[in-house]
mmCIF file of C-alpha atoms in Angstrom:
data_model
loop_
_atom_site.group_PDB
_atom_site.id
_atom_site.type_symbol
_atom_site.label_atom_id
_atom_site.label_comp_id
_atom_site.label_asym_id
_atom_site.label_seq_id
_atom_site.Cartn_x
_atom_site.Cartn_y
_atom_site.Cartn_z
ATOM 1 C CA MET A 1 0.008 0.144 -0.150
ATOM 2 C CA GLY A 2 2.457 2.276 0.524
ATOM 3 C CA ASP A 3 4.826 3.143 -2.916
ATOM 4 C CA SER A 4 0.880 3.594 -4.011
ATOM 5 C CA VAL A 5 -0.149 5.777 -2.046
ATOM 6 C CA ALA A 6 2.925 8.210 -1.679
ATOM 7 C CA ALA A 7 2.846 8.025 -5.812
ATOM 8 C CA GLU A 8 -0.055 10.025 -5.088
ATOM 9 C CA ARG A 9 0.225 12.491 -2.190
ATOM 10 C CA ALA A 10 0.872 15.200 -4.808
ATOM 11 C CA GLU A 11 -3.317 14.138 -5.537
ATOM 12 C CA LEU A 12 -4.235 14.014 -2.366
ATOM 13 C CA VAL A 13 -3.108 17.382 -1.651
ATOM 14 C CA ARG A 14 -4.635 19.183 -3.997
ATOM 15 C CA TYR A 15 -7.564 17.326 -2.842
ATOM 16 C CA ALA A 16 -7.639 19.035 0.659
ATOM 17 C CA SER A 17 -6.600 21.678 -0.790
ATOM 18 C CA ARG A 18 -9.776 22.562 -2.422
ATOM 19 C CA LEU A 19 -11.559 21.064 0.578
ATOM 20 C CA THR A 20 -9.351 23.637 2.798
ATOM 21 C CA GLY A 21 -8.610 26.423 0.808
ATOM 22 C CA GLN A 22 -4.888 26.670 2.135
ATOM 23 C CA THR A 23 -1.625 24.246 1.066
ATOM 24 C CA GLN A 24 -0.855 23.759 4.953
ATOM 25 C CA ALA A 25 -3.792 23.413 6.168
ATOM 26 C CA ALA A 26 -4.288 20.589 3.913
ATOM 27 C CA GLU A 27 0.062 19.173 3.852
ATOM 28 C CA ASP A 28 -1.259 18.675 7.867
ATOM 29 C CA VAL A 29 -4.398 17.251 7.311
ATOM 30 C CA VAL A 30 -2.935 14.413 4.369
ATOM 31 C CA GLN A 31 0.351 14.401 7.104
ATOM 32 C CA ASP A 32 -2.718 13.202 9.894
ATOM 33 C CA ALA A 33 -4.713 11.108 7.615
ATOM 34 C CA TYR A 34 -1.485 8.515 5.945
ATOM 35 C CA ALA A 35 -0.937 8.198 9.777
ATOM 36 C CA ARG A 36 -3.978 7.234 10.633
ATOM 37 C CA VAL A 37 -5.213 4.865 7.758
ATOM 38 C CA LEU A 38 -1.277 3.205 8.199
ATOM 39 C CA GLY A 39 -1.654 2.898 11.624
ATOM 40 C CA GLY A 40 -4.622 1.564 11.283
ATOM 41 C CA ALA A 41 -2.669 -2.222 9.610
ATOM 42 C CA THR A 42 -5.445 -3.578 7.542
ATOM 43 C CA GLU A 43 -5.019 -4.684 4.182
ATOM 44 C CA ILE A 44 -7.420 -2.277 2.143
ATOM 45 C CA ALA A 45 -8.373 -2.531 -1.264
ATOM 46 C CA ASN A 46 -8.626 1.621 -2.317
ATOM 47 C CA PRO A 47 -5.707 2.615 -0.769
ATOM 48 C CA LEU A 48 -6.560 6.679 -2.513
ATOM 49 C CA ALA A 49 -10.169 6.561 -1.863
ATOM 50 C CA TYR A 50 -9.530 5.471 1.274
ATOM 51 C CA LEU A 51 -7.641 8.481 2.450
ATOM 52 C CA LYS A 52 -9.650 10.459 0.629
ATOM 53 C CA ARG A 53 -12.461 9.335 2.404
ATOM 54 C CA THR A 54 -10.117 9.743 5.712
ATOM 55 C CA ILE A 55 -8.973 13.166 5.005
ATOM 56 C CA ALA A 56 -13.571 14.932 4.178
ATOM 57 C CA ASN A 57 -13.491 12.730 7.419
ATOM 58 C CA LEU A 58 -11.037 14.268 9.080
ATOM 59 C CA LEU A 59 -12.104 17.829 8.605
ATOM 60 C CA ALA A 60 -15.546 17.603 9.016
ATOM 61 C CA ASP A 61 -14.086 16.361 12.582
ATOM 62 C CA GLY A 62 -12.680 19.263 12.935
ATOM 63 C CA ALA A 63 -15.575 21.870 12.067
ATOM 64 C CA ARG A 64 -17.880 20.177 14.306
ATOM 65 C CA ARG A 65 -15.202 20.558 17.254
ATOM 66 C CA ARG A 66 -14.849 24.044 16.240
ATOM 67 C CA ALA A 67 -18.781 24.551 16.212
ATOM 68 C CA ARG A 68 -18.681 23.556 19.564
ATOM 69 C CA GLY A 69 -17.029 26.148 21.288
ATOM 70 C CA PRO A 70 -13.745 27.052 22.791
ATOM 71 C CA GLN A 71 -11.163 24.244 23.049
ATOM 72 C CA VAL A 72 -9.151 24.217 25.948
ATOM 73 C CA VAL A 73 -5.800 25.163 24.779
ATOM 74 C CA ALA A 74 -2.808 24.809 27.288
ATOM 75 C CA ILE A 75 -2.127 27.908 28.834
ATOM 76 C CA ASP A 76 1.686 28.459 27.422
ATOM 77 C CA GLU A 77 -0.494 28.408 23.821
ATOM 78 C CA GLN A 78 -2.073 31.850 25.125
ATOM 79 C CA ILE A 79 0.724 33.880 27.055
ATOM 80 C CA GLU A 80 2.015 36.538 24.426
ATOM 81 C CA ILE A 81 5.908 37.393 25.655
ATOM 82 C CA ALA A 82 6.442 41.147 25.071
ATOM 83 C CA ASP A 83 9.318 42.271 23.417
ATOM 84 C CA PRO A 84 11.227 43.158 25.887
ATOM 85 C CA LYS A 85 12.796 46.034 23.576
ATOM 86 C CA PRO A 86 11.359 49.925 23.654
ATOM 87 C CA SER A 87 9.556 50.374 19.810
ATOM 88 C CA PRO A 88 11.814 53.397 18.409
ATOM 89 C CA LEU A 89 9.537 55.149 18.927
ATOM 90 C CA ARG A 90 9.334 55.396 22.635
ATOM 91 C CA VAL A 91 13.584 55.418 22.487
ATOM 92 C CA LEU A 92 13.162 58.800 20.293
ATOM 93 C CA LEU A 93 10.400 59.871 22.881
ATOM 94 C CA ALA A 94 12.777 59.309 26.020
ATOM 95 C CA ARG A 95 15.704 60.782 24.289
ATOM 96 C CA ASP A 96 13.951 63.502 23.365
ATOM 97 C CA ALA A 97 12.511 63.893 27.446
ATOM 98 C CA ILE A 98 16.198 63.642 28.357
ATOM 99 C CA ARG A 99 17.988 66.386 25.977
ATOM 100 C CA GLU A 100 14.829 68.349 27.425
ATOM 101 C CA PHE A 101 15.744 67.903 31.218
ATOM 102 C CA MET A 102 19.281 68.130 30.333
ATOM 103 C CA ARG A 103 18.938 71.054 29.051
ATOM 104 C CA LEU A 104 16.693 72.544 31.472
ATOM 105 C CA LEU A 105 19.171 71.710 34.477
ATOM 106 C CA GLY A 106 21.762 73.452 32.551
ATOM 107 C CA MET A 107 19.594 76.441 33.606
ATOM 108 C CA LEU A 108 20.171 75.849 36.685
ATOM 109 C CA PRO A 109 22.504 78.515 39.203
ATOM 110 C CA PRO A 110 25.562 75.999 39.367
ATOM 111 C CA ARG A 111 24.738 75.166 43.632
ATOM 112 C CA SER A 112 21.065 74.430 42.804
ATOM 113 C CA ARG A 113 22.249 72.562 39.993
ATOM 114 C CA GLN A 114 25.434 70.153 42.228
ATOM 115 C CA VAL A 115 22.534 69.804 45.012
ATOM 116 C CA PHE A 116 19.430 68.814 43.179
ATOM 117 C CA MET A 117 22.368 66.591 41.346
ATOM 118 C CA MET A 118 23.911 65.162 44.572
ATOM 119 C CA SER A 119 20.714 64.666 46.366
ATOM 120 C CA ARG A 120 18.592 63.008 43.391
ATOM 121 C CA VAL A 121 21.066 61.685 41.144
ATOM 122 C CA ASP A 122 23.544 60.357 43.634
ATOM 123 C CA GLY A 123 21.111 59.933 46.978
ATOM 124 C CA MET A 124 22.814 61.784 48.906
ATOM 125 C CA THR A 125 20.482 63.105 52.434
ATOM 126 C CA TYR A 126 20.953 66.908 52.850
ATOM 127 C CA SER A 127 23.161 66.641 55.699
ATOM 128 C CA MET A 128 25.563 64.530 53.648
ATOM 129 C CA ILE A 129 25.663 66.895 51.588
ATOM 130 C CA GLY A 130 25.699 70.577 53.664
ATOM 131 C CA ALA A 131 28.221 68.193 54.712
ATOM 132 C CA GLN A 132 30.583 68.203 51.856
ATOM 133 C CA LEU A 133 29.500 71.373 50.190
ATOM 134 C CA GLY A 134 30.167 73.115 53.793
ATOM 135 C CA ILE A 135 25.970 74.783 54.427
ATOM 136 C CA SER A 136 23.846 74.834 55.657
ATOM 137 C CA ILE A 137 20.572 71.767 55.910
ATOM 138 C CA LYS A 138 18.665 75.109 55.997
ATOM 139 C CA ALA A 139 20.881 76.144 52.256
ATOM 140 C CA VAL A 140 20.681 72.840 50.966
ATOM 141 C CA GLU A 141 16.370 73.056 51.321
ATOM 142 C CA LYS A 142 16.653 76.534 49.528
ATOM 143 C CA HIS A 143 18.696 74.965 46.584
ATOM 144 C CA MET A 144 16.293 72.031 46.671
ATOM 145 C CA ALA A 145 13.913 74.224 46.266
ATOM 146 C CA ARG A 146 14.981 76.402 43.601
ATOM 147 C CA ALA A 147 15.098 73.334 41.194
ATOM 148 C CA ILE A 148 12.103 71.500 42.021
ATOM 149 C CA ALA A 149 10.423 75.037 41.616
ATOM 150 C CA HIS A 150 12.438 75.769 37.690
ATOM 151 C CA PHE A 151 11.404 71.880 36.737
ATOM 152 C CA ASP A 152 7.239 72.892 37.887
ATOM 153 C CA ARG A 153 7.682 75.985 35.854
ATOM 154 C CA THR A 154 9.855 74.912 32.810
ATOM 155 C CA ALA A 155 9.022 71.360 32.307
ATOM 156 C CA GLY A 156 5.194 70.829 31.574
ATOM 157 C CA ASP A 157 5.034 67.280 32.030
ATOM 158 C CA LEU A 158 8.125 66.201 30.526
ATOM 159 C CA LEU A 159 7.976 65.380 34.223
#
């Protein structure tokens, strides 16, 4: 049976393609039909006709399953993994925001800029900043207030 049926594979794929309308689906159903027919080790009088009937039955079974409603799908098939890379638009917007922030930071008086960077970038406390710069905590608070007010006035929705 194997040699005569293998020679007719192209005809079976064309037959299944007419039924499904898709070449890949036709290839799949022909493969399933071969597996089913060859798996039952009995002698078949007309293997080509039997395979065509098996193909039609497989497609009908699939249509009935789809008509019954949703099937149980493994959870792995439902999970969509987001691309960890940001989109080109997000990269462009982030670069623009950084450029604008650096421009606004450059507009601060040098001491206020230094205090702001020590606090927000370096993570230093006001007392640590005051000790390192030799200024009072009140002066550190004044510089931070000046920097924050500057960003509030000029940054809009940047921050």
